PDBQT receptor file of N, H, CA, C and O in Angstrom, charges set to zero:
ATOM      1  N   MET A   1      36.549 -10.693 -25.895  1.00  0.00    +0.000 N 
ATOM      2  CA  MET A   1      35.125 -10.395 -25.892  1.00  0.00    +0.000 C 
ATOM      3  C   MET A   1      34.906  -9.134 -26.719  1.00  0.00    +0.000 C 
ATOM      4  O   MET A   1      35.573  -8.119 -26.522  1.00  0.00    +0.000 OA
ATOM      5  N   SER A   2      33.970  -9.218 -27.637  1.00  0.00    +0.000 N 
ATOM      6  H   SER A   2      33.428 -10.043 -27.798  1.00  0.00    +0.000 HD
ATOM      7  CA  SER A   2      33.702  -8.078 -28.502  1.00  0.00    +0.000 C 
ATOM      8  C   SER A   2      32.782  -7.077 -27.814  1.00  0.00    +0.000 C 
ATOM      9  O   SER A   2      32.154  -7.382 -26.800  1.00  0.00    +0.000 OA
ATOM     10  N   LEU A   3      32.717  -5.898 -28.375  1.00  0.00    +0.000 N 
ATOM     11  H   LEU A   3      33.227  -5.651 -29.199  1.00  0.00    +0.000 HD
ATOM     12  CA  LEU A   3      31.838  -4.857 -27.849  1.00  0.00    +0.000 C 
ATOM     13  C   LEU A   3      30.386  -5.323 -27.864  1.00  0.00    +0.000 C 
ATOM     14  O   LEU A   3      29.638  -5.055 -26.923  1.00  0.00    +0.000 OA
ATOM     15  N   MET A   4      29.986  -6.012 -28.914  1.00  0.00    +0.000 N 
ATOM     16  H   MET A   4      30.593  -6.230 -29.678  1.00  0.00    +0.000 HD
ATOM     17  CA  MET A   4      28.604  -6.498 -29.010  1.00  0.00    +0.000 C 
ATOM     18  C   MET A   4      28.296  -7.519 -27.915  1.00  0.00    +0.000 C 
ATOM     19  O   MET A   4      27.193  -7.520 -27.367  1.00  0.00    +0.000 OA
ATOM     20  N   ASP A   5      29.252  -8.386 -27.590  1.00  0.00    +0.000 N 
ATOM     21  H   ASP A   5      30.148  -8.385 -28.035  1.00  0.00    +0.000 HD
ATOM     22  CA  ASP A   5      29.051  -9.352 -26.505  1.00  0.00    +0.000 C 
ATOM     23  C   ASP A   5      28.882  -8.638 -25.172  1.00  0.00    +0.000 C 
ATOM     24  O   ASP A   5      28.057  -9.038 -24.351  1.00  0.00    +0.000 OA
ATOM     25  N   THR A   6      29.653  -7.590 -24.956  1.00  0.00    +0.000 N 
ATOM     26  H   THR A   6      30.323  -7.264 -25.623  1.00  0.00    +0.000 HD
ATOM     27  CA  THR A   6      29.557  -6.813 -23.723  1.00  0.00    +0.000 C 
ATOM     28  C   THR A   6      28.199  -6.143 -23.605  1.00  0.00    +0.000 C 
ATOM     29  O   THR A   6      27.561  -6.208 -22.554  1.00  0.00    +0.000 OA
ATOM     30  N   VAL A   7      27.758  -5.503 -24.673  1.00  0.00    +0.000 N 
ATOM     31  H   VAL A   7      28.277  -5.450 -25.527  1.00  0.00    +0.000 HD
ATOM     32  CA  VAL A   7      26.457  -4.824 -24.669  1.00  0.00    +0.000 C 
ATOM     33  C   VAL A   7      25.335  -5.843 -24.485  1.00  0.00    +0.000 C 
ATOM     34  O   VAL A   7      24.405  -5.602 -23.716  1.00  0.00    +0.000 OA
ATOM     35  N   LYS A   8      25.410  -6.961 -25.172  1.00  0.00    +0.000 N 
ATOM     36  H   LYS A   8      26.166  -7.157 -25.797  1.00  0.00    +0.000 HD
ATOM     37  CA  LYS A   8      24.395  -8.006 -25.044  1.00  0.00    +0.000 C 
ATOM     38  C   LYS A   8      24.321  -8.503 -23.602  1.00  0.00    +0.000 C 
ATOM     39  O   LYS A   8      23.227  -8.717 -23.079  1.00  0.00    +0.000 OA
ATOM     40  N   GLY A   9      25.462  -8.688 -22.960  1.00  0.00    +0.000 N 
ATOM     41  H   GLY A   9      26.350  -8.515 -23.385  1.00  0.00    +0.000 HD
ATOM     42  CA  GLY A   9      25.490  -9.129 -21.568  1.00  0.00    +0.000 C 
ATOM     43  C   GLY A   9      24.873  -8.120 -20.630  1.00  0.00    +0.000 C 
ATOM     44  O   GLY A   9      24.237  -8.499 -19.647  1.00  0.00    +0.000 OA
ATOM     45  N   MET A  10      25.049  -6.834 -20.913  1.00  0.00    +0.000 N 
ATOM     46  H   MET A  10      25.566  -6.525 -21.712  1.00  0.00    +0.000 HD
ATOM     47  CA  MET A  10      24.471  -5.785 -20.079  1.00  0.00    +0.000 C 
ATOM     48  C   MET A  10      22.954  -5.746 -20.226  1.00  0.00    +0.000 C 
ATOM     49  O   MET A  10      22.238  -5.493 -19.257  1.00  0.00    +0.000 OA
ATOM     50  N   ILE A  11      22.472  -5.993 -21.421  1.00  0.00    +0.000 N 
ATOM     51  H   ILE A  11      23.053  -6.199 -22.209  1.00  0.00    +0.000 HD
ATOM     52  CA  ILE A  11      21.041  -5.908 -21.694  1.00  0.00    +0.000 C 
ATOM     53  C   ILE A  11      20.301  -7.152 -21.208  1.00  0.00    +0.000 C 
ATOM     54  O   ILE A  11      19.213  -7.041 -20.643  1.00  0.00    +0.000 OA
ATOM     55  N   THR A  12      20.869  -8.318 -21.419  1.00  0.00    +0.000 N 
ATOM     56  H   THR A  12      21.753  -8.409 -21.878  1.00  0.00    +0.000 HD
ATOM     57  CA  THR A  12      20.159  -9.563 -21.141  1.00  0.00    +0.000 C 
ATOM     58  C   THR A  12      20.532 -10.205 -19.814  1.00  0.00    +0.000 C 
ATOM     59  O   THR A  12      19.985 -11.254 -19.474  1.00  0.00    +0.000 OA
ATOM     60  N   SER A  13      21.432  -9.619 -19.062  1.00  0.00    +0.000 N 
ATOM     61  H   SER A  13      21.877  -8.766 -19.338  1.00  0.00    +0.000 HD
ATOM     62  CA  SER A  13      21.865 -10.261 -17.827  1.00  0.00    +0.000 C 
ATOM     63  C   SER A  13      20.741 -10.293 -16.799  1.00  0.00    +0.000 C 
ATOM     64  O   SER A  13      19.878  -9.416 -16.762  1.00  0.00    +0.000 OA
ATOM     65  N   GLU A  14      20.777 -11.304 -15.990  1.00  0.00    +0.000 N 
ATOM     66  H   GLU A  14      21.478 -12.016 -16.020  1.00  0.00    +0.000 HD
ATOM     67  CA  GLU A  14      19.767 -11.479 -14.953  1.00  0.00    +0.000 C 
ATOM     68  C   GLU A  14      20.080 -10.549 -13.780  1.00  0.00    +0.000 C 
ATOM     69  O   GLU A  14      21.242 -10.355 -13.422  1.00  0.00    +0.000 OA
ATOM     70  N   ARG A  15      19.040  -9.981 -13.191  1.00  0.00    +0.000 N 
ATOM     71  H   ARG A  15      18.096 -10.138 -13.481  1.00  0.00    +0.000 HD
ATOM     72  CA  ARG A  15      19.190  -9.082 -12.052  1.00  0.00    +0.000 C 
ATOM     73  C   ARG A  15      18.506  -9.694 -10.835  1.00  0.00    +0.000 C 
ATOM     74  O   ARG A  15      17.472 -10.349 -10.964  1.00  0.00    +0.000 OA
ATOM     75  N   LYS A  16      19.079  -9.482  -9.666  1.00  0.00    +0.000 N 
ATOM     76  H   LYS A  16      19.919  -8.950  -9.562  1.00  0.00    +0.000 HD
ATOM     77  CA  LYS A  16      18.519  -9.969  -8.408  1.00  0.00    +0.000 C 
ATOM     78  C   LYS A  16      18.674  -8.891  -7.342  1.00  0.00    +0.000 C 
ATOM     79  O   LYS A  16      19.583  -8.064  -7.417  1.00  0.00    +0.000 OA
ATOM     80  N   ASP A  17      17.784  -8.901  -6.348  1.00  0.00    +0.000 N 
ATOM     81  H   ASP A  17      17.045  -9.572  -6.288  1.00  0.00    +0.000 HD
ATOM     82  CA  ASP A  17      17.967  -8.088  -5.153  1.00  0.00    +0.000 C 
ATOM     83  C   ASP A  17      18.780  -8.930  -4.174  1.00  0.00    +0.000 C 
ATOM     84  O   ASP A  17      18.507 -10.118  -4.001  1.00  0.00    +0.000 OA
ATOM     85  N   VAL A  18      19.775  -8.320  -3.534  1.00  0.00    +0.000 N 
ATOM     86  H   VAL A  18      19.997  -7.355  -3.675  1.00  0.00    +0.000 HD
ATOM     87  CA  VAL A  18      20.688  -9.056  -2.666  1.00  0.00    +0.000 C 
ATOM     88  C   VAL A  18      20.506  -8.601  -1.225  1.00  0.00    +0.000 C 
ATOM     89  O   VAL A  18      20.529  -7.406  -0.928  1.00  0.00    +0.000 OA
ATOM     90  N   PHE A  19      20.326  -9.569  -0.337  1.00  0.00    +0.000 N 
ATOM     91  H   PHE A  19      20.307 -10.540  -0.578  1.00  0.00    +0.000 HD
ATOM     92  CA  PHE A  19      20.128  -9.310   1.085  1.00  0.00    +0.000 C 
ATOM     93  C   PHE A  19      21.161 -10.083   1.898  1.00  0.00    +0.000 C 
ATOM     94  O   PHE A  19      21.705 -11.083   1.431  1.00  0.00    +0.000 OA
ATOM     95  N   ARG A  20      21.430  -9.610   3.127  1.00  0.00    +0.000 N 
ATOM     96  H   ARG A  20      20.988  -8.797   3.507  1.00  0.00    +0.000 HD
ATOM     97  CA  ARG A  20      22.307 -10.316   4.064  1.00  0.00    +0.000 C 
ATOM     98  C   ARG A  20      21.498 -10.641   5.315  1.00  0.00    +0.000 C 
ATOM     99  O   ARG A  20      20.820  -9.771   5.861  1.00  0.00    +0.000 OA
ATOM    100  N   CYS A  21      21.565 -11.883   5.766  1.00  0.00    +0.000 N 
ATOM    101  H   CYS A  21      22.116 -12.590   5.323  1.00  0.00    +0.000 HD
ATOM    102  CA  CYS A  21      20.877 -12.302   6.983  1.00  0.00    +0.000 C 
ATOM    103  C   CYS A  21      21.522 -11.599   8.178  1.00  0.00    +0.000 C 
ATOM    104  O   CYS A  21      22.744 -11.616   8.326  1.00  0.00    +0.000 OA
ATOM    105  N   ASP A  22      20.698 -10.980   9.032  1.00  0.00    +0.000 N 
ATOM    106  H   ASP A  22      19.706 -10.965   8.912  1.00  0.00    +0.000 HD
ATOM    107  CA  ASP A  22      21.219 -10.272  10.202  1.00  0.00    +0.000 C 
ATOM    108  C   ASP A  22      21.743 -11.227  11.271  1.00  0.00    +0.000 C 
ATOM    109  O   ASP A  22      22.548 -10.824  12.111  1.00  0.00    +0.000 OA
ATOM    110  N   GLU A  23      21.305 -12.472  11.253  1.00  0.00    +0.000 N 
ATOM    111  H   GLU A  23      20.651 -12.799  10.571  1.00  0.00    +0.000 HD
ATOM    112  CA  GLU A  23      21.727 -13.443  12.267  1.00  0.00    +0.000 C 
ATOM    113  C   GLU A  23      23.055 -14.116  11.924  1.00  0.00    +0.000 C 
ATOM    114  O   GLU A  23      23.973 -14.133  12.745  1.00  0.00    +0.000 OA
ATOM    115  N   CYS A  24      23.161 -14.671  10.713  1.00  0.00    +0.000 N 
ATOM    116  H   CYS A  24      22.415 -14.657  10.046  1.00  0.00    +0.000 HD
ATOM    117  CA  CYS A  24      24.351 -15.465  10.380  1.00  0.00    +0.000 C 
ATOM    118  C   CYS A  24      25.218 -14.866   9.273  1.00  0.00    +0.000 C 
ATOM    119  O   CYS A  24      26.329 -15.342   9.041  1.00  0.00    +0.000 OA
ATOM    120  N   GLY A  25      24.730 -13.830   8.586  1.00  0.00    +0.000 N 
ATOM    121  H   GLY A  25      23.828 -13.443   8.774  1.00  0.00    +0.000 HD
ATOM    122  CA  GLY A  25      25.519 -13.195   7.534  1.00  0.00    +0.000 C 
ATOM    123  C   GLY A  25      25.393 -13.840   6.162  1.00  0.00    +0.000 C 
ATOM    124  O   GLY A  25      26.080 -13.428   5.227  1.00  0.00    +0.000 OA
ATOM    125  N   GLU A  26      24.538 -14.835   6.022  1.00  0.00    +0.000 N 
ATOM    126  H   GLU A  26      23.980 -15.170   6.782  1.00  0.00    +0.000 HD
ATOM    127  CA  GLU A  26      24.339 -15.498   4.729  1.00  0.00    +0.000 C 
ATOM    128  C   GLU A  26      23.826 -14.496   3.692  1.00  0.00    +0.000 C 
ATOM    129  O   GLU A  26      22.979 -13.657   3.999  1.00  0.00    +0.000 OA
ATOM    130  N   ILE A  27      24.339 -14.587   2.470  1.00  0.00    +0.000 N 
ATOM    131  H   ILE A  27      25.027 -15.269   2.221  1.00  0.00    +0.000 HD
ATOM    132  CA  ILE A  27      23.899 -13.743   1.363  1.00  0.00    +0.000 C 
ATOM    133  C   ILE A  27      22.764 -14.460   0.636  1.00  0.00    +0.000 C 
ATOM    134  O   ILE A  27      22.896 -15.624   0.259  1.00  0.00    +0.000 OA
ATOM    135  N   VAL A  28      21.642 -13.751   0.441  1.00  0.00    +0.000 N 
ATOM    136  H   VAL A  28      21.536 -12.805   0.748  1.00  0.00    +0.000 HD
ATOM    137  CA  VAL A  28      20.465 -14.331  -0.203  1.00  0.00    +0.000 C 
ATOM    138  C   VAL A  28      20.081 -13.453  -1.389  1.00  0.00    +0.000 C 
ATOM    139  O   VAL A  28      19.935 -12.240  -1.245  1.00  0.00    +0.000 OA
ATOM    140  N   LYS A  29      19.918 -14.068  -2.564  1.00  0.00    +0.000 N 
ATOM    141  H   LYS A  29      20.037 -15.054  -2.681  1.00  0.00    +0.000 HD
ATOM    142  CA  LYS A  29      19.515 -13.353  -3.779  1.00  0.00    +0.000 C 
ATOM    143  C   LYS A  29      18.086 -13.739  -4.117  1.00  0.00    +0.000 C 
ATOM    144  O   LYS A  29      17.737 -14.920  -4.136  1.00  0.00    +0.000 OA
ATOM    145  N   VAL A  30      17.254 -12.725  -4.386  1.00  0.00    +0.000 N 
ATOM    146  H   VAL A  30      17.537 -11.766  -4.371  1.00  0.00    +0.000 HD
ATOM    147  CA  VAL A  30      15.841 -12.962  -4.709  1.00  0.00    +0.000 C 
ATOM    148  C   VAL A  30      15.454 -12.156  -5.943  1.00  0.00    +0.000 C 
ATOM    149  O   VAL A  30      16.196 -11.276  -6.380  1.00  0.00    +0.000 OA
ATOM    150  N   GLU A  31      14.297 -12.462  -6.495  1.00  0.00    +0.000 N 
ATOM    151  H   GLU A  31      13.694 -13.177  -6.140  1.00  0.00    +0.000 HD
ATOM    152  CA  GLU A  31      13.793 -11.731  -7.652  1.00  0.00    +0.000 C 
ATOM    153  C   GLU A  31      13.593 -10.256  -7.298  1.00  0.00    +0.000 C 
ATOM    154  O   GLU A  31      13.198  -9.943  -6.176  1.00  0.00    +0.000 OA
ATOM    155  N   PRO A  32      13.861  -9.348  -8.241  1.00  0.00    +0.000 N 
ATOM    156  CA  PRO A  32      13.675  -7.918  -7.973  1.00  0.00    +0.000 C 
ATOM    157  C   PRO A  32      12.258  -7.608  -7.500  1.00  0.00    +0.000 C 
ATOM    158  O   PRO A  32      11.281  -8.118  -8.049  1.00  0.00    +0.000 OA
ATOM    159  N   GLY A  33      12.164  -6.773  -6.484  1.00  0.00    +0.000 N 
ATOM    160  H   GLY A  33      12.958  -6.359  -6.039  1.00  0.00    +0.000 HD
ATOM    161  CA  GLY A  33      10.878  -6.369  -5.946  1.00  0.00    +0.000 C 
ATOM    162  C   GLY A  33      10.346  -7.267  -4.852  1.00  0.00    +0.000 C 
ATOM    163  O   GLY A  33       9.315  -6.961  -4.252  1.00  0.00    +0.000 OA
ATOM    164  N   SER A  34      11.026  -8.374  -4.575  1.00  0.00    +0.000 N 
ATOM    165  H   SER A  34      11.863  -8.623  -5.061  1.00  0.00    +0.000 HD
ATOM    166  CA  SER A  34      10.577  -9.262  -3.505  1.00  0.00    +0.000 C 
ATOM    167  C   SER A  34      11.611  -9.262  -2.382  1.00  0.00    +0.000 C 
ATOM    168  O   SER A  34      12.679  -8.663  -2.511  1.00  0.00    +0.000 OA
ATOM    169  N   SER A  35      11.290  -9.926  -1.298  1.00  0.00    +0.000 N 
ATOM    170  H   SER A  35      10.422 -10.412  -1.193  1.00  0.00    +0.000 HD
ATOM    171  CA  SER A  35      12.231 -10.046  -0.183  1.00  0.00    +0.000 C 
ATOM    172  C   SER A  35      12.245 -11.497   0.276  1.00  0.00    +0.000 C 
ATOM    173  O   SER A  35      11.259 -12.212   0.096  1.00  0.00    +0.000 OA
ATOM    174  N   PRO A  36      13.347 -11.938   0.866  1.00  0.00    +0.000 N 
ATOM    175  CA  PRO A  36      13.431 -13.337   1.296  1.00  0.00    +0.000 C 
ATOM    176  C   PRO A  36      12.483 -13.621   2.460  1.00  0.00    +0.000 C 
ATOM    177  O   PRO A  36      12.280 -12.771   3.328  1.00  0.00    +0.000 OA
ATOM    178  N   ASP A  37      11.905 -14.820   2.470  1.00  0.00    +0.000 N 
ATOM    179  H   ASP A  37      12.069 -15.510   1.765  1.00  0.00    +0.000 HD
ATOM    180  CA  ASP A  37      11.015 -15.218   3.557  1.00  0.00    +0.000 C 
ATOM    181  C   ASP A  37      11.815 -15.575   4.810  1.00  0.00    +0.000 C 
ATOM    182  O   ASP A  37      11.547 -15.069   5.899  1.00  0.00    +0.000 OA
ATOM    183  N   ASP A  38      12.797 -16.451   4.633  1.00  0.00    +0.000 N 
ATOM    184  H   ASP A  38      13.014 -16.862   3.748  1.00  0.00    +0.000 HD
ATOM    185  CA  ASP A  38      13.649 -16.824   5.754  1.00  0.00    +0.000 C 
ATOM    186  C   ASP A  38      15.012 -17.259   5.230  1.00  0.00    +0.000 C 
ATOM    187  O   ASP A  38      15.164 -17.593   4.055  1.00  0.00    +0.000 OA
ATOM    188  N   CYS A  39      15.991 -17.249   6.114  1.00  0.00    +0.000 N 
ATOM    189  H   CYS A  39      15.868 -16.978   7.068  1.00  0.00    +0.000 HD
ATOM    190  CA  CYS A  39      17.361 -17.599   5.743  1.00  0.00    +0.000 C 
ATOM    191  C   CYS A  39      17.451 -19.104   5.501  1.00  0.00    +0.000 C 
ATOM    192  O   CYS A  39      16.978 -19.887   6.326  1.00  0.00    +0.000 OA
ATOM    193  N   PRO A  40      18.050 -19.524   4.382  1.00  0.00    +0.000 N 
ATOM    194  CA  PRO A  40      18.173 -20.953   4.109  1.00  0.00    +0.000 C 
ATOM    195  C   PRO A  40      19.160 -21.652   5.044  1.00  0.00    +0.000 C 
ATOM    196  O   PRO A  40      19.156 -22.880   5.133  1.00  0.00    +0.000 OA
ATOM    197  N   VAL A  41      20.008 -20.885   5.743  1.00  0.00    +0.000 N 
ATOM    198  H   VAL A  41      20.012 -19.888   5.670  1.00  0.00    +0.000 HD
ATOM    199  CA  VAL A  41      21.008 -21.480   6.624  1.00  0.00    +0.000 C 
ATOM    200  C   VAL A  41      20.505 -21.578   8.062  1.00  0.00    +0.000 C 
ATOM    201  O   VAL A  41      20.542 -22.651   8.664  1.00  0.00    +0.000 OA
ATOM    202  N   CYS A  42      20.029 -20.442   8.617  1.00  0.00    +0.000 N 
ATOM    203  H   CYS A  42      19.999 -19.571   8.128  1.00  0.00    +0.000 HD
ATOM    204  CA  CYS A  42      19.674 -20.427  10.043  1.00  0.00    +0.000 C 
ATOM    205  C   CYS A  42      18.180 -20.276  10.304  1.00  0.00    +0.000 C 
ATOM    206  O   CYS A  42      17.743 -20.442  11.443  1.00  0.00    +0.000 OA
ATOM    207  N   GLY A  43      17.381 -19.965   9.277  1.00  0.00    +0.000 N 
ATOM    208  H   GLY A  43      17.736 -19.830   8.352  1.00  0.00    +0.000 HD
ATOM    209  CA  GLY A  43      15.941 -19.852   9.440  1.00  0.00    +0.000 C 
ATOM    210  C   GLY A  43      15.452 -18.501   9.936  1.00  0.00    +0.000 C 
ATOM    211  O   GLY A  43      14.246 -18.312  10.099  1.00  0.00    +0.000 OA
ATOM    212  N   ALA A  44      16.353 -17.556  10.180  1.00  0.00    +0.000 N 
ATOM    213  H   ALA A  44      17.332 -17.710  10.048  1.00  0.00    +0.000 HD
ATOM    214  CA  ALA A  44      15.958 -16.228  10.656  1.00  0.00    +0.000 C 
ATOM    215  C   ALA A  44      15.194 -15.488   9.565  1.00  0.00    +0.000 C 
ATOM    216  O   ALA A  44      15.300 -15.820   8.385  1.00  0.00    +0.000 OA
ATOM    217  N   ASP A  45      14.419 -14.476   9.973  1.00  0.00    +0.000 N 
ATOM    218  H   ASP A  45      14.333 -14.206  10.931  1.00  0.00    +0.000 HD
ATOM    219  CA  ASP A  45      13.661 -13.713   8.980  1.00  0.00    +0.000 C 
ATOM    220  C   ASP A  45      14.004 -12.228   8.978  1.00  0.00    +0.000 C 
ATOM    221  O   ASP A  45      13.233 -11.420   8.461  1.00  0.00    +0.000 OA
ATOM    222  N   ASP A  46      15.146 -11.858   9.547  1.00  0.00    +0.000 N 
ATOM    223  H   ASP A  46      15.772 -12.515   9.967  1.00  0.00    +0.000 HD
ATOM    224  CA  ASP A  46      15.606 -10.468   9.559  1.00  0.00    +0.000 C 
ATOM    225  C   ASP A  46      16.757 -10.308   8.570  1.00  0.00    +0.000 C 
ATOM    226  O   ASP A  46      17.785 -10.975   8.686  1.00  0.00    +0.000 OA
ATOM    227  N   PHE A  47      16.570  -9.407   7.587  1.00  0.00    +0.000 N 
ATOM    228  H   PHE A  47      15.735  -8.865   7.493  1.00  0.00    +0.000 HD
ATOM    229  CA  PHE A  47      17.566  -9.209   6.538  1.00  0.00    +0.000 C 
ATOM    230  C   PHE A  47      17.883  -7.732   6.368  1.00  0.00    +0.000 C 
ATOM    231  O   PHE A  47      17.048  -6.871   6.641  1.00  0.00    +0.000 OA
ATOM    232  N   SER A  48      19.100  -7.449   5.914  1.00  0.00    +0.000 N 
ATOM    233  H   SER A  48      19.779  -8.149   5.693  1.00  0.00    +0.000 HD
ATOM    234  CA  SER A  48      19.511  -6.104   5.534  1.00  0.00    +0.000 C 
ATOM    235  C   SER A  48      19.727  -6.092   4.028  1.00  0.00    +0.000 C 
ATOM    236  O   SER A  48      20.258  -7.048   3.462  1.00  0.00    +0.000 OA
ATOM    237  N   VAL A  49      19.315  -5.011   3.384  1.00  0.00    +0.000 N 
ATOM    238  H   VAL A  49      18.884  -4.235   3.843  1.00  0.00    +0.000 HD
ATOM    239  CA  VAL A  49      19.498  -4.879   1.936  1.00  0.00    +0.000 C 
ATOM    240  C   VAL A  49      20.962  -4.570   1.649  1.00  0.00    +0.000 C 
ATOM    241  O   VAL A  49      21.540  -3.659   2.243  1.00  0.00    +0.000 OA
ATOM    242  N   ILE A  50      21.551  -5.327   0.745  1.00  0.00    +0.000 N 
ATOM    243  H   ILE A  50      21.082  -6.067   0.264  1.00  0.00    +0.000 HD
ATOM    244  CA  ILE A  50      22.913  -5.038   0.293  1.00  0.00    +0.000 C 
ATOM    245  C   ILE A  50      22.853  -4.244  -0.997  1.00  0.00    +0.000 C 
ATOM    246  O   ILE A  50      23.506  -3.208  -1.124  1.00  0.00    +0.000 OA
ATOM    247  N   ASN A  51      22.067  -4.728  -1.964  1.00  0.00    +0.000 N 
ATOM    248  H   ASN A  51      21.536  -5.570  -1.860  1.00  0.00    +0.000 HD
ATOM    249  CA  ASN A  51      22.020  -4.096  -3.276  1.00  0.00    +0.000 C 
ATOM    250  C   ASN A  51      20.710  -4.453  -3.966  1.00  0.00    +0.000 C 
ATOM    251  O   ASN A  51      20.258  -5.596  -3.906  1.00  0.00    +0.000 OA
ATOM    252  N   ARG A  52      20.121  -3.491  -4.605  1.00  0.00    +0.000 N 
ATOM    253  H   ARG A  52      20.488  -2.562  -4.654  1.00  0.00    +0.000 HD
ATOM    254  CA  ARG A  52      18.905  -3.733  -5.385  1.00  0.00    +0.000 C 
ATOM    255  C   ARG A  52      19.289  -3.925  -6.844  1.00  0.00    +0.000 C 
ATOM    256  O   ARG A  52      20.091  -3.172  -7.396  1.00  0.00    +0.000 OA
ATOM    257  N   ARG A  53      18.710  -4.931  -7.448  1.00  0.00    +0.000 N 
ATOM    258  H   ARG A  53      18.059  -5.543  -6.999  1.00  0.00    +0.000 HD
ATOM    259  CA  ARG A  53      18.892  -5.225  -8.864  1.00  0.00    +0.000 C 
ATOM    260  C   ARG A  53      20.358  -5.370  -9.263  1.00  0.00    +0.000 C 
ATOM    261  O   ARG A  53      20.820  -4.768 -10.232  1.00  0.00    +0.000 OA
ATOM    262  N   ALA A  54      21.066  -6.176  -8.499  1.00  0.00    +0.000 N 
ATOM    263  H   ALA A  54      20.690  -6.665  -7.712  1.00  0.00    +0.000 HD
ATOM    264  CA  ALA A  54      22.466  -6.456  -8.795  1.00  0.00    +0.000 C 
ATOM    265  C   ALA A  54      22.555  -7.392  -9.990  1.00  0.00    +0.000 C 
ATOM    266  O   ALA A  54      21.721  -8.284 -10.146  1.00  0.00    +0.000 OA
ATOM    267  N   LYS A  55      23.544  -7.195 -10.821  1.00  0.00    +0.000 N 
ATOM    268  H   LYS A  55      24.222  -6.471 -10.694  1.00  0.00    +0.000 HD
ATOM    269  CA  LYS A  55      23.768  -8.056 -11.975  1.00  0.00    +0.000 C 
ATOM    270  C   LYS A  55      24.338  -9.378 -11.473  1.00  0.00    +0.000 C 
ATOM    271  O   LYS A  55      25.331  -9.398 -10.745  1.00  0.00    +0.000 OA
ATOM    272  N   VAL A  56      23.705 -10.478 -11.865  1.00  0.00    +0.000 N 
ATOM    273  H   VAL A  56      22.899 -10.462 -12.457  1.00  0.00    +0.000 HD
ATOM    274  CA  VAL A  56      24.142 -11.801 -11.412  1.00  0.00    +0.000 C 
ATOM    275  C   VAL A  56      25.005 -12.431 -12.472  1.00  0.00    +0.000 C 
ATOM    276  O   VAL A  56      25.482 -13.552 -12.295  1.00  0.00    +0.000 OA
TER     277      VAL A  56
C-alpha cells in the first residue's frame, strides 16, 4: 500500500458512532451525531457510548 493510498483512506473513510447495548452487549454503529433507537438483537433502548466517529 502506497503512502497516497493510506492518506486517501484516512480522508475518505466512513465514520460511525459506536454504541454497546446495556442489556445484551450487541455493538451498534450509527451515523455520527445520532443515537440508536433500539437494539436490533434484544429490542432494548439503553446504550453506552464506546467511541464517537470511529473509522469503519
